[in-house]
XYZ file of C-alpha atoms in Angstrom:
575
model
C 47.460 141.176 149.424
C 48.138 137.744 150.883
C 45.060 136.353 149.165
C 45.771 138.017 145.809
C 49.524 137.318 145.734
C 50.289 139.865 143.003
C 53.470 139.718 140.949
C 53.716 143.495 140.503
C 51.932 146.443 142.117
C 51.595 149.892 140.552
C 50.715 152.444 143.223
C 50.212 156.199 143.277
C 50.594 158.542 146.237
C 52.186 155.895 148.498
C 53.041 156.488 152.145
C 56.348 158.327 152.418
C 58.598 158.853 155.438
C 62.038 160.450 155.257
C 61.796 160.324 151.454
C 61.328 156.543 151.499
C 58.361 154.304 150.793
C 56.859 152.627 153.849
C 53.990 150.269 154.512
C 55.208 147.233 152.593
C 57.673 144.408 153.353
C 61.282 145.447 152.984
C 62.024 142.277 150.996
C 60.074 143.660 148.031
C 61.960 145.481 145.313
C 60.608 148.970 144.694
C 60.918 151.619 141.987
C 59.719 155.200 142.392
C 59.339 158.357 140.328
C 61.426 161.379 141.228
C 58.599 163.029 143.174
C 57.764 159.704 144.918
C 54.131 160.000 143.788
C 54.249 156.960 141.508
C 55.852 153.624 142.357
C 56.060 149.976 141.317
C 56.525 147.192 143.881
C 57.711 143.655 143.104
C 56.393 141.121 145.668
C 57.310 138.114 143.478
C 60.874 137.188 144.439
C 61.458 135.221 141.227
C 60.516 138.114 138.919
C 63.492 139.748 137.219
C 63.015 143.417 136.429
C 64.914 146.238 134.745
C 64.348 149.939 135.378
C 63.481 151.517 132.023
C 62.656 155.110 132.919
C 62.444 157.206 136.056
C 60.923 160.632 135.585
C 59.183 163.267 137.682
C 55.676 161.767 137.631
C 56.269 158.333 136.113
C 58.372 155.218 136.568
C 58.660 152.283 134.148
C 60.130 148.787 134.456
C 60.434 145.867 132.066
C 59.799 142.189 132.792
C 60.290 139.231 130.473
C 57.226 137.162 129.660
C 57.474 133.767 128.007
C 57.061 135.142 124.476
C 57.639 138.881 124.730
C 58.987 141.661 126.969
C 56.400 143.699 128.888
C 56.893 147.268 130.117
C 54.892 148.287 133.193
C 54.375 152.007 133.849
C 53.054 153.713 136.966
C 52.035 157.367 136.654
C 50.395 160.063 138.757
C 49.162 163.548 137.948
C 47.819 165.863 140.634
C 44.460 167.597 139.919
C 46.251 170.949 140.230
C 49.086 170.020 137.857
C 49.234 170.353 134.094
C 48.226 166.922 132.773
C 50.358 167.418 129.662
C 53.556 167.071 131.728
C 52.694 163.526 132.799
C 51.350 162.573 129.362
C 54.572 163.807 127.770
C 56.634 161.636 130.141
C 54.561 158.568 129.224
C 54.936 159.435 125.525
C 58.720 159.580 125.876
C 58.730 156.152 127.519
C 56.554 154.706 124.756
C 58.833 156.177 122.088
C 61.924 154.680 123.722
C 60.581 151.097 123.700
C 59.386 151.319 120.084
C 55.896 149.756 120.024
C 56.605 146.995 122.530
C 53.829 145.779 124.821
C 53.017 148.088 127.730
C 50.705 148.035 130.738
C 49.985 151.404 132.339
C 48.444 151.867 135.765
C 47.805 155.556 136.382
C 45.917 157.992 138.594
C 45.549 160.962 136.249
C 42.531 162.664 137.883
C 40.688 163.227 134.601
C 36.909 163.004 134.055
C 35.429 161.259 131.028
C 32.290 159.241 130.414
C 34.421 156.561 128.717
C 35.695 155.343 132.113
C 32.681 156.023 134.327
C 32.187 159.724 135.016
C 28.934 161.468 134.163
C 30.694 164.404 132.519
C 33.909 165.248 130.701
C 36.506 167.835 131.645
C 39.575 169.194 129.874
C 41.948 166.769 131.636
C 39.788 163.799 130.663
C 39.635 164.906 127.028
C 43.422 165.306 126.938
C 43.857 161.812 128.364
C 41.469 160.320 125.802
C 43.276 162.120 122.957
C 46.574 160.687 124.264
C 45.169 157.123 124.300
C 43.824 157.409 120.780
C 46.938 159.097 119.367
C 49.204 156.304 120.658
C 46.813 153.511 119.591
C 46.382 152.297 123.155
C 43.504 150.346 124.666
C 41.582 151.374 127.793
C 40.702 148.391 129.970
C 38.307 150.327 132.250
C 34.633 149.426 132.114
C 32.386 152.526 131.948
C 29.771 150.664 134.027
C 32.314 149.506 136.582
C 32.272 150.462 140.287
C 34.102 153.622 141.418
C 37.771 153.264 142.358
C 37.803 156.318 144.646
C 35.579 156.823 147.698
C 35.898 159.657 150.207
C 32.977 160.422 152.497
C 30.106 160.944 150.065
C 32.328 161.568 147.040
C 33.219 158.947 144.493
C 35.201 158.850 141.263
C 36.914 156.777 138.591
C 40.387 158.426 138.357
C 42.393 155.182 138.188
C 43.032 153.989 134.632
C 44.418 150.744 133.231
C 45.804 151.277 129.727
C 47.636 148.778 127.546
C 49.020 148.375 124.060
C 46.676 147.200 121.324
C 48.542 143.904 120.815
C 48.280 143.137 124.518
C 44.522 143.815 124.336
C 44.074 140.749 122.111
C 45.263 138.511 124.944
C 43.186 137.260 127.821
C 43.254 140.198 130.236
C 40.817 140.881 133.023
C 40.378 143.988 135.203
C 38.487 143.894 138.488
C 37.888 146.526 141.162
C 38.189 144.620 144.434
C 36.057 145.147 147.486
C 38.927 144.210 149.752
C 39.352 147.058 152.289
C 42.408 149.220 151.669
C 44.076 151.812 153.871
C 43.394 154.647 151.446
C 40.539 156.314 149.616
C 41.289 154.219 146.528
C 40.279 150.605 146.001
C 42.521 147.768 144.888
C 42.382 147.074 141.149
C 43.382 143.592 140.020
C 44.573 143.223 136.418
C 45.171 139.612 135.427
C 47.291 138.594 132.427
C 47.267 134.858 131.780
C 50.822 134.696 130.527
C 53.803 133.132 132.273
C 56.959 135.071 132.935
C 60.396 133.806 131.958
C 62.651 133.843 135.005
C 65.308 131.671 136.566
C 66.416 131.231 140.167
C 69.961 130.312 141.108
C 70.526 127.085 142.988
C 71.180 127.298 146.711
C 71.242 124.161 148.844
C 70.749 123.670 152.577
C 74.036 121.821 152.997
C 74.480 122.791 156.647
C 71.480 120.688 157.705
C 73.120 117.298 157.169
C 71.938 114.452 154.908
C 75.483 114.101 153.596
C 75.268 110.294 153.641
C 72.542 110.293 151.004
C 74.596 112.735 148.962
C 77.696 110.513 149.062
C 75.630 107.392 148.440
C 74.201 108.869 145.252
C 77.623 110.079 144.173
C 79.513 106.862 144.929
C 77.718 104.888 142.195
C 79.259 107.143 139.529
C 82.739 107.828 140.921
C 84.457 104.833 139.332
C 83.074 105.758 135.925
C 84.222 109.364 136.247
C 87.646 108.356 137.532
C 88.127 106.225 134.440
C 86.806 109.046 132.249
C 89.227 111.557 133.787
C 92.209 109.238 133.309
C 91.394 108.991 129.581
C 91.316 112.754 128.974
C 93.792 113.632 126.234
C 92.740 117.058 124.927
C 91.070 120.300 125.953
C 87.653 119.384 124.554
C 87.511 116.176 126.577
C 88.585 118.115 129.674
C 85.755 120.610 129.190
C 83.162 117.893 128.575
C 84.243 115.799 131.568
C 84.364 118.806 133.881
C 80.882 119.901 132.868
C 79.565 116.349 133.290
C 81.110 116.170 136.781
C 79.422 119.426 137.761
C 76.088 118.092 136.497
C 76.584 114.892 138.505
C 77.256 116.845 141.701
C 74.177 119.007 141.029
C 72.010 115.892 140.625
C 73.415 114.512 143.871
C 72.631 117.796 145.639
C 69.103 117.777 144.224
C 68.698 114.231 145.533
C 70.031 114.854 149.052
C 69.588 118.520 149.944
C 66.703 120.931 150.015
C 66.915 124.117 148.027
C 66.829 127.254 150.095
C 65.737 130.827 149.820
C 67.605 133.658 151.449
C 66.142 134.660 154.790
C 65.841 138.313 155.716
C 66.868 138.217 159.377
C 67.834 141.561 160.895
C 69.891 140.683 163.929
C 69.705 142.720 167.152
C 72.381 145.244 167.913
C 74.546 142.997 170.092
C 77.892 144.221 168.741
C 79.777 146.163 171.427
C 82.851 148.363 171.556
C 84.761 145.713 173.510
C 84.154 143.179 170.722
C 85.379 145.724 168.168
C 88.575 146.180 170.189
C 89.003 142.396 170.462
C 88.582 142.063 166.699
C 91.240 144.671 165.981
C 93.596 143.077 168.491
C 93.143 139.682 166.847
C 93.928 141.169 163.443
C 97.076 142.735 164.871
C 98.179 139.373 166.264
C 97.642 137.818 162.840
C 99.720 140.476 161.108
C 102.535 140.104 163.641
C 102.546 136.349 163.131
C 102.775 136.774 159.364
C 105.668 139.230 159.656
C 107.556 137.238 162.290
C 110.778 135.443 161.437
C 110.890 131.680 161.035
C 111.930 131.095 164.674
C 109.005 133.004 166.188
C 106.329 132.402 163.567
C 104.965 129.078 164.866
C 104.677 130.330 168.449
C 102.905 133.486 167.310
C 100.430 131.537 165.172
C 99.651 129.265 168.135
C 99.026 132.319 170.291
C 96.820 133.820 167.591
C 94.843 130.565 167.306
C 94.151 130.473 171.047
C 93.068 134.105 171.114
C 90.827 133.467 168.128
C 89.045 130.624 169.926
C 88.408 132.890 172.926
C 87.151 135.646 170.646
C 84.695 133.264 168.945
C 83.250 132.268 172.320
C 82.767 135.930 173.260
C 81.044 136.671 169.963
C 78.766 133.646 170.295
C 77.860 134.580 173.857
C 77.185 138.214 172.915
C 75.046 137.171 169.953
C 73.019 134.657 171.972
C 72.459 136.960 174.927
C 71.622 139.870 172.609
C 68.963 137.829 170.828
C 67.536 136.622 174.167
C 67.275 140.175 175.482
C 65.688 141.292 172.221
C 63.022 138.580 172.469
C 62.368 139.095 176.205
C 61.882 142.833 175.683
C 59.114 142.234 173.115
C 55.551 142.816 174.305
C 53.835 141.552 171.159
C 54.395 137.818 170.491
C 54.186 138.534 166.745
C 56.281 141.687 166.885
C 59.710 142.540 165.502
C 61.413 139.428 166.831
C 58.837 137.204 165.099
C 59.242 139.085 161.814
C 63.036 138.989 162.093
C 62.970 135.221 162.508
C 60.435 134.332 159.835
C 60.436 137.104 157.243
C 61.744 136.105 153.853
C 64.054 138.261 151.794
C 65.487 138.425 148.304
C 68.685 139.476 146.620
C 68.407 142.927 145.038
C 68.381 142.603 141.260
C 67.562 146.138 140.186
C 69.294 146.880 136.928
C 68.656 150.040 134.956
C 68.922 150.993 131.316
C 72.099 153.039 131.062
C 72.266 156.495 129.528
C 72.546 156.507 125.714
C 71.261 152.906 125.600
C 68.003 151.750 124.039
C 65.480 150.107 126.422
C 64.137 147.881 123.635
C 64.331 144.116 123.371
C 64.287 141.333 125.937
C 65.808 141.461 129.399
C 68.719 139.387 128.094
C 69.438 142.018 125.437
C 69.321 144.821 128.008
C 71.533 142.831 130.396
C 74.108 142.243 127.631
C 74.137 145.960 126.793
C 74.561 146.659 130.498
C 77.552 144.303 130.628
C 79.128 145.797 127.499
C 78.969 149.282 129.033
C 80.373 148.303 132.413
C 82.876 145.683 131.218
C 83.728 146.682 127.622
C 85.287 144.214 125.230
C 88.980 144.773 124.365
C 89.677 146.885 121.296
C 91.609 144.020 119.728
C 92.404 140.390 120.420
C 95.792 138.743 120.507
C 96.556 135.292 119.148
C 98.611 133.776 121.946
C 99.188 130.554 120.039
C 102.218 132.225 118.442
C 103.915 132.526 121.826
C 106.157 129.595 122.696
C 107.327 128.528 126.138
C 110.555 126.596 126.540
C 110.622 126.110 130.295
C 110.078 122.797 132.025
C 106.649 121.740 133.227
C 105.863 122.030 136.901
C 105.246 118.886 138.952
C 101.718 117.599 139.350
C 99.596 118.573 142.338
C 99.976 116.227 145.264
C 96.959 114.952 147.136
C 98.228 116.730 150.266
C 98.467 119.997 148.326
C 94.879 119.742 147.132
C 93.712 118.702 150.605
C 95.346 121.775 152.141
C 93.566 124.137 149.737
C 90.201 122.384 150.160
C 90.557 122.349 153.952
C 91.098 126.111 154.045
C 88.137 126.995 151.820
C 86.182 129.683 153.699
C 82.714 128.838 154.963
C 79.648 130.870 154.142
C 80.803 132.052 150.722
C 78.204 132.355 147.980
C 78.500 129.578 145.354
C 78.555 130.114 141.605
C 75.793 129.449 139.099
C 76.052 125.683 139.674
C 75.115 126.062 143.370
C 78.012 123.842 144.528
C 79.338 125.448 147.709
C 82.589 124.939 149.588
C 81.072 122.490 152.089
C 80.041 120.148 149.256
C 83.598 120.215 147.881
C 85.032 119.388 151.301
C 82.653 116.434 151.670
C 83.512 115.098 148.204
C 87.272 115.435 148.666
C 87.216 113.811 152.092
C 85.408 110.733 150.738
C 87.005 110.609 147.258
C 90.371 112.419 147.549
C 91.648 111.096 144.216
C 88.744 112.488 142.159
C 89.483 116.214 142.271
C 93.235 115.662 142.417
C 93.224 113.711 139.163
C 90.951 116.271 137.465
C 93.155 119.217 138.485
C 96.290 117.370 137.397
C 94.757 116.761 133.959
C 94.107 120.482 133.716
C 97.740 121.171 134.686
C 99.115 118.588 132.259
C 97.119 119.958 129.327
C 97.777 123.558 130.356
C 94.063 124.325 130.132
C 91.492 125.825 132.497
C 88.047 124.179 132.030
C 85.555 126.448 130.277
C 82.720 125.703 132.715
C 84.865 127.085 135.566
C 84.933 130.460 133.790
C 81.149 130.940 133.815
C 80.151 133.204 136.686
C 77.104 134.952 138.064
C 77.889 138.677 137.966
C 76.107 140.710 140.639
C 76.063 144.503 140.426
C 75.978 146.689 143.506
C 74.927 150.265 142.968
C 77.144 152.742 144.766
C 75.223 154.755 147.303
C 73.894 158.040 146.006
C 75.034 157.421 142.422
C 72.969 157.866 139.268
C 71.622 154.418 138.230
C 71.821 155.368 134.525
C 75.648 155.643 134.634
C 77.883 152.587 134.310
C 80.376 154.041 136.817
C 77.661 153.850 139.504
C 77.943 150.051 139.766
C 80.470 147.711 141.324
C 80.417 144.226 139.745
C 81.193 141.056 141.694
C 81.570 137.746 139.884
C 80.484 134.573 141.697
C 82.536 131.795 140.073
C 82.142 128.023 140.584
C 83.780 126.851 143.797
C 85.543 123.985 141.984
C 87.236 126.524 139.720
C 88.344 128.538 142.746
C 90.166 125.494 144.134
C 92.049 125.007 140.863
C 92.715 128.733 140.657
C 94.168 128.713 144.195
C 96.426 125.765 143.371
C 97.752 127.495 140.248
C 98.311 130.867 141.923
C 100.163 129.202 144.790
C 102.537 127.532 142.335
C 102.995 130.732 140.331
C 103.524 132.890 143.428
C 106.112 130.443 144.767
C 107.995 130.604 141.455
C 107.920 134.424 141.304
C 109.053 134.793 144.913
C 111.785 132.182 144.469
C 113.404 133.979 141.534
C 112.730 137.399 143.145
C 110.743 138.505 140.101
C 108.397 140.619 142.233
C 109.764 144.003 143.261
C 110.733 144.440 146.901
C 108.733 147.664 146.804
C 105.460 145.831 146.199
C 103.552 145.352 149.449
C 100.097 144.414 148.189
C 98.994 140.839 147.379
C 102.098 139.331 148.970
C 102.276 137.064 151.983
C 104.058 138.700 154.892
C 103.547 142.181 153.425
C 100.858 144.698 154.256
C 100.163 148.399 154.586
C 102.047 148.300 157.888
C 105.240 147.118 156.213
C 104.752 149.751 153.505
C 104.474 152.522 156.093
C 107.478 151.142 157.967
C 109.522 151.212 154.753
C 108.428 154.793 154.061
C 109.356 155.931 157.582
C 112.757 154.293 157.243
C 113.368 156.199 154.009
C 112.373 159.473 155.668
C 114.575 158.771 158.666
C 117.489 157.891 156.391
C 117.054 161.179 154.522
C 117.011 163.124 157.768
C 120.200 161.553 159.028
C 121.963 162.466 155.778
C 120.448 165.996 155.710
C 118.490 165.346 152.526
C 114.967 166.321 151.570
C 112.140 163.755 151.371
C 109.358 163.982 148.794
C 106.329 161.697 149.039
C 104.158 161.325 145.931
C 100.842 159.519 146.427
C 99.045 158.327 143.280
C 95.659 156.624 143.074
C 94.990 155.210 139.598
C 91.283 155.074 138.805
C 90.231 151.607 137.639
C 93.825 150.348 137.628
C 92.938 146.660 137.333
C 90.183 147.322 134.808
C 92.597 149.049 132.446
C 95.522 146.626 132.537
C 96.490 145.305 129.111
C 96.153 141.541 128.966
C 98.973 141.320 126.443
C 101.322 143.103 128.869
C 100.400 140.661 131.630
C 101.114 137.708 129.353
C 104.452 139.190 128.316
C 105.441 139.616 131.969
C 104.451 136.013 132.615
C 106.686 134.835 129.753
C 109.554 136.997 130.969
C 109.297 135.392 134.404
C 110.232 132.005 132.905
C 107.387 130.339 134.806
C 106.806 126.609 134.264
C 105.436 125.878 130.804
C 102.230 124.108 131.857
C 101.269 126.870 134.304
C 101.943 129.560 131.684
C 99.683 127.744 129.193
C 96.811 127.705 131.682
C 96.850 131.507 131.891
C 97.052 131.808 128.121
């Protein structure tokens, strides 16, 4: 496999343990049929795939080539099973993609002289009728070597079938002599066509070389500062913001190496005592947040000291755990070696949803996927008719921006531009006026730059849920880090205004500083105790609204924002 370096692998009768495929690196994406007899593996980390169909004996995925989408099907039919069941499943997949290019790798256990056997049987004739009826092309060579060897027996059960249009391209099929761990030989099918895929930028910013980054950036800062000061409308703001992002990306390309995600399973060093310490530290934090103004500073100092001690304990436990894990290894290239050097990938397994057509490019399928999970509003509202008559809020101070940038969390995934929080901290420390002036232009114009709204949406499938249902996925949007800084500045201003005028209900405990589930429970207990002392009954009604945030009306949110009499420039940003 290392010599071949395949992009995709169609396998039949793979090794199974506890209803899971084994025998291949865990970093590979895998797709299986319901009976686990047919599977497709994706060793190429840059290859984007979509699950098209998953049936009893077959599984199908789609990849995007440079000029066309290609559906790859893996199928298996036992010699004792009715071959028509598997052929019907393949037919249904072909009908769903409507004459698009397909490549089928199958072990159908049928005999026919067309693909190497000396005689025909009923299964082989049925398979040949299926190929002819669907206008497919058989890539097998009747004079080719056998693909199955067991003791003195040999056979040609493994078929490579493709669409007629794909047959006109430069394809090559070869039965390899490379030893395999089964009775079947490796079959290499080569298609000289490039795939169309993109990898998101990730930079190794933790490894230094910041001087070269700042040196490259410094030659353009004066020009951009002048450009920002001359911004007078929303279009210029969008263009300048996008140009600044591109400049930072070029500087990162110049100074930092791009990275791939490492698959590093850490040893089990986490202990019960560390779990207790973590919970105690969280309790100290909550107490500090709820403390009055006289005690708050002292409590935060205490929490900071305890946090430093906790970090040392975690670091010591992690280091000693890894040392013990390595010392216990008997094989120098065992689990510890694989854990340190094995590469991994982000899961990107999307599926065609129920009642959706699996036709078209991967972009078309992805857009349909998005429309099902995040539907467009039934109607749009023209907010230009709404007028705000409140005063504008003051511009952001450099200290205000510095505070937000300083408290950006480390280790967070960047957006599609690849600019992470560490890069923003380095830029702001060297050129503090640059981001401050850009954010103030956004506040003055009452506009949020369009490039800050473009995010990389990652879907996580809920465990045990049907992949063909939109409710089985939880989307997470990775937005540009620069936009998150501006968003934090705006929400801080808005929250301060709402708290100052007491616009937020005292009964709201979520998403408010100094409030938590503990304060909510304390309020509830006080109400119950008050009812008891006055000899009244208490009724508690608990309601969980499914998809509450997903079903909020944007127009209602905007109306509430207008009713709050928030500063005019901040209100315009949210419009």
